[in-house]
Coordinates of C-alpha atoms and ligand atoms in Angstrom, one line a residue:
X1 CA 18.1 7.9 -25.6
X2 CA 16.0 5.0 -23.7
X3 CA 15.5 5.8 -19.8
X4 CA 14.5 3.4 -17.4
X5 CA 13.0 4.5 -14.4
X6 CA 13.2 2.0 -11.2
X7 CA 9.6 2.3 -9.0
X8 CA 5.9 2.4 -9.3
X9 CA 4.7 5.2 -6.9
X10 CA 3.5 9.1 -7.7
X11 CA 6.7 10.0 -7.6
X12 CA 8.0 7.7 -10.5
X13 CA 4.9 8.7 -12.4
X14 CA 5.7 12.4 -11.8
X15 CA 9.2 11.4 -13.3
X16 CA 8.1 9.9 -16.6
X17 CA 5.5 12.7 -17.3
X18 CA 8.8 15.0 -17.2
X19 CA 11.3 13.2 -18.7
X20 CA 8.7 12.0 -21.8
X21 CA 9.0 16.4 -22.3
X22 CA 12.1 15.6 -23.3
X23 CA 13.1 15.8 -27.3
X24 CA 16.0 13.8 -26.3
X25 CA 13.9 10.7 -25.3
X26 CA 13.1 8.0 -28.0
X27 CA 11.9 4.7 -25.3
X28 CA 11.0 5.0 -21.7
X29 CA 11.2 2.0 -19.3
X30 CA 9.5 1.5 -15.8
X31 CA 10.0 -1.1 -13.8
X32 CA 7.5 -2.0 -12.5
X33 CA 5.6 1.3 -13.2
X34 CA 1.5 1.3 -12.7
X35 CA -1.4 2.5 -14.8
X36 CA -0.1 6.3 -15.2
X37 CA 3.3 4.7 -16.1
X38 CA 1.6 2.9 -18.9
X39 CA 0.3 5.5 -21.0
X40 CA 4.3 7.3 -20.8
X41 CA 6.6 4.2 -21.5
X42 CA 6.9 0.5 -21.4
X43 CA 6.0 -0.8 -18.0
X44 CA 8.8 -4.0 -17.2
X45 CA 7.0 -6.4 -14.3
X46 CA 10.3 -6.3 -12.4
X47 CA 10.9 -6.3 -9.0
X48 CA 13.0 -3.1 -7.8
X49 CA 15.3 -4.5 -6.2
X50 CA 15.4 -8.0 -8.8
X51 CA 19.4 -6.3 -10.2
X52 CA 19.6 -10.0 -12.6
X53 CA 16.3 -8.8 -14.2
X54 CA 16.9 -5.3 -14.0
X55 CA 20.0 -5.9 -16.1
X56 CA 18.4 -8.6 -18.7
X57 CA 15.7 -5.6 -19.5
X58 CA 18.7 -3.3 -19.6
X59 CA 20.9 -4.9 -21.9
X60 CA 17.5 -5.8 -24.0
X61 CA 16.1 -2.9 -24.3
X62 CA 19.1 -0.8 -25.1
X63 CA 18.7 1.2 -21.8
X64 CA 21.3 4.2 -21.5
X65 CA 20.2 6.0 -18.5
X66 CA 18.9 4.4 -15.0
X67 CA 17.3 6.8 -12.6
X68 CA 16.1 5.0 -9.2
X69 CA 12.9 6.5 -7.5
X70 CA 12.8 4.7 -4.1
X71 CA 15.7 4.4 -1.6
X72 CA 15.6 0.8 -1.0
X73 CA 17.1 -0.2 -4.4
X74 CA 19.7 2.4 -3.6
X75 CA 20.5 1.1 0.0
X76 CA 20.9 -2.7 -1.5
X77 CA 23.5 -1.0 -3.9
X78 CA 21.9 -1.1 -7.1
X79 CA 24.8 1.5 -8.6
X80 CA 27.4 -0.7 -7.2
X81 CA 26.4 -3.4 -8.6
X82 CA 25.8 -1.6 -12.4
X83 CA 29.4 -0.3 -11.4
X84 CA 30.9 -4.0 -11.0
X85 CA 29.1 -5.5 -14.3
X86 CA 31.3 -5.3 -17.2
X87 CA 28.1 -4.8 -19.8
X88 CA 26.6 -2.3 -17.4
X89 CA 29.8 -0.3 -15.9
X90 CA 29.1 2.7 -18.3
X91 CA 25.5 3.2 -18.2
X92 CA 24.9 6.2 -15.8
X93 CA 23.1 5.4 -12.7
X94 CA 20.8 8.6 -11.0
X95 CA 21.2 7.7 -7.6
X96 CA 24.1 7.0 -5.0
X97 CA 26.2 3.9 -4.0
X98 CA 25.3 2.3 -1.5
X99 CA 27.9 3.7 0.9
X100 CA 26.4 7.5 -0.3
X101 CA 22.7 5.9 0.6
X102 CA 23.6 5.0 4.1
X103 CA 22.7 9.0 4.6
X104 CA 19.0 7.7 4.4
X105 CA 20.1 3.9 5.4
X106 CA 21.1 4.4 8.4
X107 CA 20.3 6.9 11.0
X108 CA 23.5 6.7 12.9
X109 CA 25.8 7.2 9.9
X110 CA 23.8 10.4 8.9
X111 CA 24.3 11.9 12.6
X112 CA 27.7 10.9 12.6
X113 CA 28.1 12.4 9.2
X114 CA 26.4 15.8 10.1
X115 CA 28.2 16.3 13.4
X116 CA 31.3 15.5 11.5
X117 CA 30.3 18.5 8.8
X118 CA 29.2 20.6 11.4
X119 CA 25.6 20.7 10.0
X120 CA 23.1 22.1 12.5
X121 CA 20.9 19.3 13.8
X122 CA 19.3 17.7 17.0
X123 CA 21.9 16.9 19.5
X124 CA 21.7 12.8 20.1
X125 CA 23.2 9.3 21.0
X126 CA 23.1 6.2 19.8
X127 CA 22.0 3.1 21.5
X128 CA 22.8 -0.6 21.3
X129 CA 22.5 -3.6 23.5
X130 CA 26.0 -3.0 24.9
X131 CA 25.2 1.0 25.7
X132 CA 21.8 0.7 27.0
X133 CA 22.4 2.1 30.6
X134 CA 24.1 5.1 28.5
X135 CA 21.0 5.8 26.4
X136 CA 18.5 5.8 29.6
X137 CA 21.0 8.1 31.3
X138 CA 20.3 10.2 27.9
X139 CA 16.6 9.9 28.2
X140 CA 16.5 10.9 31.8
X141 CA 19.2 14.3 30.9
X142 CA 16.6 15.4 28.1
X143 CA 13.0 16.7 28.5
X144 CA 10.0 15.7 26.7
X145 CA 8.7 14.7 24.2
X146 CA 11.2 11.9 23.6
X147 CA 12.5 11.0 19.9
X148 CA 13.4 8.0 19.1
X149 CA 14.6 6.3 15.8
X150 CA 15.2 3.3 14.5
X151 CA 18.7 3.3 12.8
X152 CA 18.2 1.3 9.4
X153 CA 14.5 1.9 7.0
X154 CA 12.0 0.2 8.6
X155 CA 9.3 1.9 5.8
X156 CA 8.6 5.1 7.2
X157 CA 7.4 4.1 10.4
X158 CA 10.9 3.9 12.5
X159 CA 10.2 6.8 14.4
X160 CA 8.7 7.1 17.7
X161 CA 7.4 10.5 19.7
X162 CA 6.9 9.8 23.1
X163 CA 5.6 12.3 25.9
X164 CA 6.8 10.1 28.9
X165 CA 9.9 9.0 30.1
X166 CA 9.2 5.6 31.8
X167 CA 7.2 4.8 28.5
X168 CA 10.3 6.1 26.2
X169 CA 12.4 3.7 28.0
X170 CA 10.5 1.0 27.3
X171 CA 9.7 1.8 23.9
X172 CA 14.2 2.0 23.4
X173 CA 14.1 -1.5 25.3
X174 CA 11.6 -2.9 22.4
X175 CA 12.8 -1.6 19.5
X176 CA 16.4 -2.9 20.8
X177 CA 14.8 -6.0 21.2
X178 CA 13.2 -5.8 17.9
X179 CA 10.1 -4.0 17.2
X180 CA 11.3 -3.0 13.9
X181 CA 13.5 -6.3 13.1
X182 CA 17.3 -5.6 12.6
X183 CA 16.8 -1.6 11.6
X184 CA 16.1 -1.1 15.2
X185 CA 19.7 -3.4 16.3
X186 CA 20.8 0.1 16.9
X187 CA 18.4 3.2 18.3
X188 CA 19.3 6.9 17.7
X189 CA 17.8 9.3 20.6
X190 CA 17.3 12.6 19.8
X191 CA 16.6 16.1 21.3
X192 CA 12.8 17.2 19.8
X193 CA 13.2 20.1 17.9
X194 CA 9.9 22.4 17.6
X195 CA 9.4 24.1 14.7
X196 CA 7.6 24.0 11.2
X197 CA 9.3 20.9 8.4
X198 CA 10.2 21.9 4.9
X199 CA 11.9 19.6 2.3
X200 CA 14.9 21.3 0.3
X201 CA 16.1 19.0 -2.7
X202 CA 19.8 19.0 -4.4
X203 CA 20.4 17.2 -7.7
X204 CA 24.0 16.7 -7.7
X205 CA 27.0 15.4 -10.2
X206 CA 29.3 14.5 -6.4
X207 CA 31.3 18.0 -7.0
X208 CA 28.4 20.5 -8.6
X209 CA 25.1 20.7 -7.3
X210 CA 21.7 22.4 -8.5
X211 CA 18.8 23.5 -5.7
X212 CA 15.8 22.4 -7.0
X213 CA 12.1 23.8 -6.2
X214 CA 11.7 23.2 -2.1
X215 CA 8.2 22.0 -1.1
X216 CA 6.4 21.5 2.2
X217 CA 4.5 17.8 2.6
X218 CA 1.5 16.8 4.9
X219 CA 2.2 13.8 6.6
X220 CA -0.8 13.4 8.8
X221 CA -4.0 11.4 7.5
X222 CA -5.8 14.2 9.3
X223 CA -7.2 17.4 8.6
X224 CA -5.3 20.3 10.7
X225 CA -2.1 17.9 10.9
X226 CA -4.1 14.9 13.4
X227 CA -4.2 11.3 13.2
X228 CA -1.6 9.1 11.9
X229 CA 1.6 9.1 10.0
X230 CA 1.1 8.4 6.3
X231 CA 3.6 8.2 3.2
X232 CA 2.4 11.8 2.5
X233 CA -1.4 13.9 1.8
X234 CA 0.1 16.5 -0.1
X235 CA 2.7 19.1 -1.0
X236 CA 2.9 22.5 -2.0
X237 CA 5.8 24.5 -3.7
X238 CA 7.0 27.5 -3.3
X239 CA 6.7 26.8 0.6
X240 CA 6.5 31.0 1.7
X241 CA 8.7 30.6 4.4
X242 CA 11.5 29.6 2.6
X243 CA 12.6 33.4 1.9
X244 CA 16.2 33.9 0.0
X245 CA 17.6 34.4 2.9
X246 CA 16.7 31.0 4.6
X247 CA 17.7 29.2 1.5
X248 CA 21.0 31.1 1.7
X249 CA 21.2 29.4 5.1
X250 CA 20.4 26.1 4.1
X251 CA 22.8 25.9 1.1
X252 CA 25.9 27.6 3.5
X253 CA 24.9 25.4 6.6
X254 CA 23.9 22.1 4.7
X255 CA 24.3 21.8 1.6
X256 CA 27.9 22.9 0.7
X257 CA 29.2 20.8 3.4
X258 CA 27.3 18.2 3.0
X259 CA 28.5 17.7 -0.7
X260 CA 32.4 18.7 1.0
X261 CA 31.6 16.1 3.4
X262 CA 30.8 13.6 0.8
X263 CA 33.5 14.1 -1.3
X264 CA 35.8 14.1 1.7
X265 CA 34.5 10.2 2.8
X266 CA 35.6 9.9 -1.1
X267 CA 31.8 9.4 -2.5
X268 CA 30.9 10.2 -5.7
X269 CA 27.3 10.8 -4.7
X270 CA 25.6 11.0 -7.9
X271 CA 21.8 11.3 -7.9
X272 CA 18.9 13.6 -5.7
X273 CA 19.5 14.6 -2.0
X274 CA 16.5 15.4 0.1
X275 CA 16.9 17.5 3.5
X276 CA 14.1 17.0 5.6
X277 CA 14.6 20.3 8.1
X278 CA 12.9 22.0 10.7
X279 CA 12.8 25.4 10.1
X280 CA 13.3 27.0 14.1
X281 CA 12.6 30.5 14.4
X282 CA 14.2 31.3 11.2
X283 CA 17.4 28.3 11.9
X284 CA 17.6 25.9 9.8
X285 CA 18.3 22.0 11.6
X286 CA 18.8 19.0 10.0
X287 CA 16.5 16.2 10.8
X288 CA 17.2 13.6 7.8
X289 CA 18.8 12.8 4.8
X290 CA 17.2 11.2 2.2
X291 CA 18.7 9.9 -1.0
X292 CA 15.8 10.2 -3.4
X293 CA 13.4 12.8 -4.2
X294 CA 10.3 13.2 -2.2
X295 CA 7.3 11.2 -2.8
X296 CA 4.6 12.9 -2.6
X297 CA 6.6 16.5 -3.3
X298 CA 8.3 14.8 -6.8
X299 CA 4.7 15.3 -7.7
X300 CA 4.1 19.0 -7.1
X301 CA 7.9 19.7 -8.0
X302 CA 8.4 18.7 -11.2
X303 CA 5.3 21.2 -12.7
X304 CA 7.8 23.4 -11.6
X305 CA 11.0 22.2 -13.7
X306 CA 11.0 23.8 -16.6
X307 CA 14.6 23.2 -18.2
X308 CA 15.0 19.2 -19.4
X309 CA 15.2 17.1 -17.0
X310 CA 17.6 14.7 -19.2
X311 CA 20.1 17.5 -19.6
X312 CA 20.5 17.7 -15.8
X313 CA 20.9 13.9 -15.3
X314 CA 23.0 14.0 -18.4
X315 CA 24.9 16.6 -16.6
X316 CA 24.8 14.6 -13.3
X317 CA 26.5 11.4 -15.1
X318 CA 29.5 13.6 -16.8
X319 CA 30.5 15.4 -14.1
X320 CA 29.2 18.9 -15.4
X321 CA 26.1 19.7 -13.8
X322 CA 27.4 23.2 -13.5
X323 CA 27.1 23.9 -17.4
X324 CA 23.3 23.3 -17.7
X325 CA 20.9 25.2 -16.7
X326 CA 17.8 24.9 -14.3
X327 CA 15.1 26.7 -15.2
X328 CA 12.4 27.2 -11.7
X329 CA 8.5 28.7 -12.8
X330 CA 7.6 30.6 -9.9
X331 CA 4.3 30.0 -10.0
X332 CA 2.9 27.4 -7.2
X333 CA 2.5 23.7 -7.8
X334 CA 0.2 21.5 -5.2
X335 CA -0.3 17.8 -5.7
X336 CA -3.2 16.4 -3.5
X337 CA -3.2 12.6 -2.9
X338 CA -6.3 10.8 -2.9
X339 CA -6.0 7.5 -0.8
X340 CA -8.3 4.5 -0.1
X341 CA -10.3 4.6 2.8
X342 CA -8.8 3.1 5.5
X343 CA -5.2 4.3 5.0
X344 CA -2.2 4.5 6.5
X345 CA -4.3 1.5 8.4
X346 CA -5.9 -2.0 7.0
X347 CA -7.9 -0.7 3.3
X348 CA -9.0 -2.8 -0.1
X349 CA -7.8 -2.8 -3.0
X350 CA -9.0 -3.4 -6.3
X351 CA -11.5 -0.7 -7.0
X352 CA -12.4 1.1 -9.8
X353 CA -11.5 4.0 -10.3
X354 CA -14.0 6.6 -12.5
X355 CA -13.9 9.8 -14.2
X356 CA -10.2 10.1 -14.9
X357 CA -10.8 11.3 -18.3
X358 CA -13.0 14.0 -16.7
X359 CA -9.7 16.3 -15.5
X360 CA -9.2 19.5 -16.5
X361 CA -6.4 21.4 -16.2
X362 CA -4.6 19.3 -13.6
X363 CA -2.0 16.5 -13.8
X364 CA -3.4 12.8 -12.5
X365 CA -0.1 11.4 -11.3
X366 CA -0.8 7.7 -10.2
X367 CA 0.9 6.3 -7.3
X368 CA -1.1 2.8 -6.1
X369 CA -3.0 1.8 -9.4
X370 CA -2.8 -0.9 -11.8
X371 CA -5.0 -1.6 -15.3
X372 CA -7.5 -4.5 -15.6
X373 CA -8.3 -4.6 -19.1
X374 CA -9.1 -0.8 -19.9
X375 CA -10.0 -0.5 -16.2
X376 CA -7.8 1.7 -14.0
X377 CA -8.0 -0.2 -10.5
X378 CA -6.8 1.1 -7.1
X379 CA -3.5 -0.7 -6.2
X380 CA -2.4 0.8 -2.4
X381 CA -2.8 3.3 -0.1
X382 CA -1.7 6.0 -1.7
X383 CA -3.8 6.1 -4.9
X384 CA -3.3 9.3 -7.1
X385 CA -1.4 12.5 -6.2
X386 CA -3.6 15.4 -8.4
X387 CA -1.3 18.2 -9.3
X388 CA -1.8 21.5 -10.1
X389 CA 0.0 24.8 -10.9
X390 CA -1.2 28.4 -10.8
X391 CA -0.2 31.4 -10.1
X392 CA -1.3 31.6 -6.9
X393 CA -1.6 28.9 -4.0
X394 CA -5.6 28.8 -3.6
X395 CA -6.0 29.1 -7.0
X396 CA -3.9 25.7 -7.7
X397 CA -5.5 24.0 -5.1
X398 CA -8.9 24.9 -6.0
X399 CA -7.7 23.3 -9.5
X400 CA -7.0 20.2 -7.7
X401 CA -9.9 20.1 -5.7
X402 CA -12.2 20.5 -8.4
X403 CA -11.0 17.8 -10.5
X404 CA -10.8 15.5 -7.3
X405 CA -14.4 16.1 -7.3
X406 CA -15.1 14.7 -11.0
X407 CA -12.7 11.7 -9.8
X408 CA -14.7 8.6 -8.2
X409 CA -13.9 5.5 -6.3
X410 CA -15.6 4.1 -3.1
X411 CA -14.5 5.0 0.0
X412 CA -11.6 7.4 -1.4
X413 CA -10.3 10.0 0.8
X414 CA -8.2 13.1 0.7
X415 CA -7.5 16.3 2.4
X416 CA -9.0 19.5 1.8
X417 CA -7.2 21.8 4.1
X418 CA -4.0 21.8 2.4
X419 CA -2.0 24.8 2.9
X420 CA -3.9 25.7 6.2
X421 CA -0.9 26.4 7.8
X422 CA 0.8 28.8 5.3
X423 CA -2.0 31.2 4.6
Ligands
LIG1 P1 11.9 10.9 10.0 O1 11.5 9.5 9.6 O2 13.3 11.0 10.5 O3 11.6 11.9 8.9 O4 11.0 11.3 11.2 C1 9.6 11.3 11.0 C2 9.0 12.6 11.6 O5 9.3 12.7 13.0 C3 9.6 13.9 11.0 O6 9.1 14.3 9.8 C4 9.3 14.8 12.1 O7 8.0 15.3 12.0 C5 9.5 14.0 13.4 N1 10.8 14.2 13.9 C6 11.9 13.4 13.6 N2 12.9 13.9 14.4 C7 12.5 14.9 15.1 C8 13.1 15.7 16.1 N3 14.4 15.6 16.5 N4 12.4 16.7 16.7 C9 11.1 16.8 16.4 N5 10.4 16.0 15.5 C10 11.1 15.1 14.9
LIG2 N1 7.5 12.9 1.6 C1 8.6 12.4 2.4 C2 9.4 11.3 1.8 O1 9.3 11.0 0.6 O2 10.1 10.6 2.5

């Protein structure tokens, strides 16, 4: 069968390397893919969220399976609209409708939706214009730190962690008044919760449902978990404290009810759901939904997979995700990402990128890079995600390291104390 895949990061990379494992694939499609992309499948130069291109390459290229990588595609209803095209209505889409994606789309819904399911999560309110004297009243109830989120995607950086209340209720007056444009119309406050983040992933068919390898990312730019917010340093799976018991927790407390829950609001989610929890003193809490693997965990998760991945989505699209069979190699899987200097903040693009053929060992998943000629060229932030598996932790990450080492670019920059935190 011929798979497009919809995005151009790591993650989408990571996807392709899997899914070309696959006997059952003859063409692979990504739109609009990058340089790791190329050497996989047929990269399409379409915008993901362009649906009249997306369905002229579809119906050209004899596409039978769409799986979407990023959420925005999935917010702006990319499976609705497959669903309401006559050519298009039976070609399975991985990834929800847009009513299932307002879990990531919207803050509010999701809080809504997990106090409705009784899922375990930070207790909150949401704020508008017209409730604003209620959401200070919160504020000044709670203690710090101070969370505050913008209600639709505003690109990861929606969230804001404040230590002082006179500053948290200026920072709710701004983003009301639009520091993040129309995703921050409405605010959600929430209580902090302290405790140590883990991502749990769910492929599901809307009724069956299959837990996939968890992983732990490294958001901060800084070494020791300092500095600033980025898209994501790293990941590592198994993540240790994710015992059997704690998953057993997680799938009881979150994941059965959030699939009752779904199927209750009459969704037919069909696609990935990503928990981002806090793990507090052995609880799990729900922080967010996402609809969408991980990016950059899809990188270290996947080396993990070992059943075929287009049985599963096979199995996602009929409705009988229950009769195939997922496969986990418990060995560990690490993906370092390699980013340009500069990043999350102002960095250039456009450099060459050396040594690639030098790797040993380790998978090179691309996330920002695009070819010039036979040139591989540094495209974003984000730049490669090195992955690695092994049977133990260090050693997989001194796989990745290494190679990293071969790899050159100027002013490229990556972490080397992954894992600190779970020795
Ligand atoms: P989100 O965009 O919802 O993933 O939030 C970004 C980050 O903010 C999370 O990964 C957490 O590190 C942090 N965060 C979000 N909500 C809370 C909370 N209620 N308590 C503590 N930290 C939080
Ligand atoms: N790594 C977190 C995310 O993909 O949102």
């Amino acid at each position: 069968m011929n798979i497009l895949i919809i995005g151009s990061g790591g993650r989408e990379h990571a996807f392709a390397w899997k899914l070309r494992q696959s006997k059952k694939i003859d063409k692979l499609y990504i739109a609009p893919g990058n340089a790791g992309t190329a050497g996989l499948g047929h990269n399409l130069e379409i915008d993901t969220t362009d649906f009249s291109s997306i369905r002229q390459a579809v119906l050209e290229n004899h596409v039978d399976m769409v799986l979407v990588g990023p959420e925005i595609p999935l917010v702006a209803g990319i499976h609705d609209f497959f669903l309401a095209d006559e050519q298009l209505k039976n070609i399975p889409v991985i990834g929800p409708d847009s009513y299932g994606a307002r879990l990531e789309g919207s803050k509010e819904f999701a809080k809504e939706f997990m106090l409705k399911n009784n899922i375990p999560t930070a207790k909150y309110l949401a704020v508008h214009r017209g409730n604003l004297d209620l959401g200070i009243k919160f504020l000044e109830s709670m203690q710090a730190p101070y969370v505050l989120k913008a209600d639709g995607l505003a690109a990861g950086k929606g969230v804001l962690i404040i230590e002082n209340l006179s500053e948290a209720i200026h920072s709710l007056q701004e983003m009301l008044n639009g520091l993040f444009g129309s995703a921050s119309s409405t605010v959600v406050i929430e209580e902090f919760l302290t405790g140590v983040e883990c991502s749990i992933f769910v492929l599901t068919d809307g009724t069956h449902y299959k837990i996939l390898p968890e992983a732990k990312d490294y958001k901060r730019i800084g070494e020791g978990d300092t500095g600033l917010n980025t898209g994501g340093m790293g990941a590592i799976s198994p993540v240790p404290f994710v015992t059997s018991e704690f998953m057993r927790a997680v799938e009881e407390r979150m994941v059965v009810p959030t699939i009752r829950g779904l199927q209750q609001e009459g969704i037919n989610f069909k696609g990935f759901l990503f928990f981002g929890l806090m793990n507090c003193k052995g609880d799990p809490f729900l922080i967010e939904y996402n609809v969408r693997m991980g990016d950059p965990e899809t990188e270290a998760v996947m080396m993990r997979i070992q059943s075929d991945l287009v049985g599963l989505f096979e199995g996602v699209a009929q409705g009988n995700l229950d009769e195939k069979e997922l496969v986990i190699d418990p060995k560990t899987a690490v993906t370092v990402v390699v980013v340009a200097g500069g990043y999350p903040g102002y960095y250039e693009k456009g450099k060459i990128i050396r040594n690639l053929d030098l790797v040993e060992a380790s998978v090179v998943f691309h996330a920002g890079t695009r070819l010039e000629g036979r040139d591989v060229l540094t495209n974003g932030g984000r730049v490669l995600a090195v992955s690695s598996l092994a049977d133990s932790m260090d050693e997989a990450l001194s796989l990745s390291y290494k190679n990293i080492e071969a790899i050159f670019f100027d002013k490229m920059y990556y972490r080397s104390d992954l894992g600190f935190d779970l020795k």
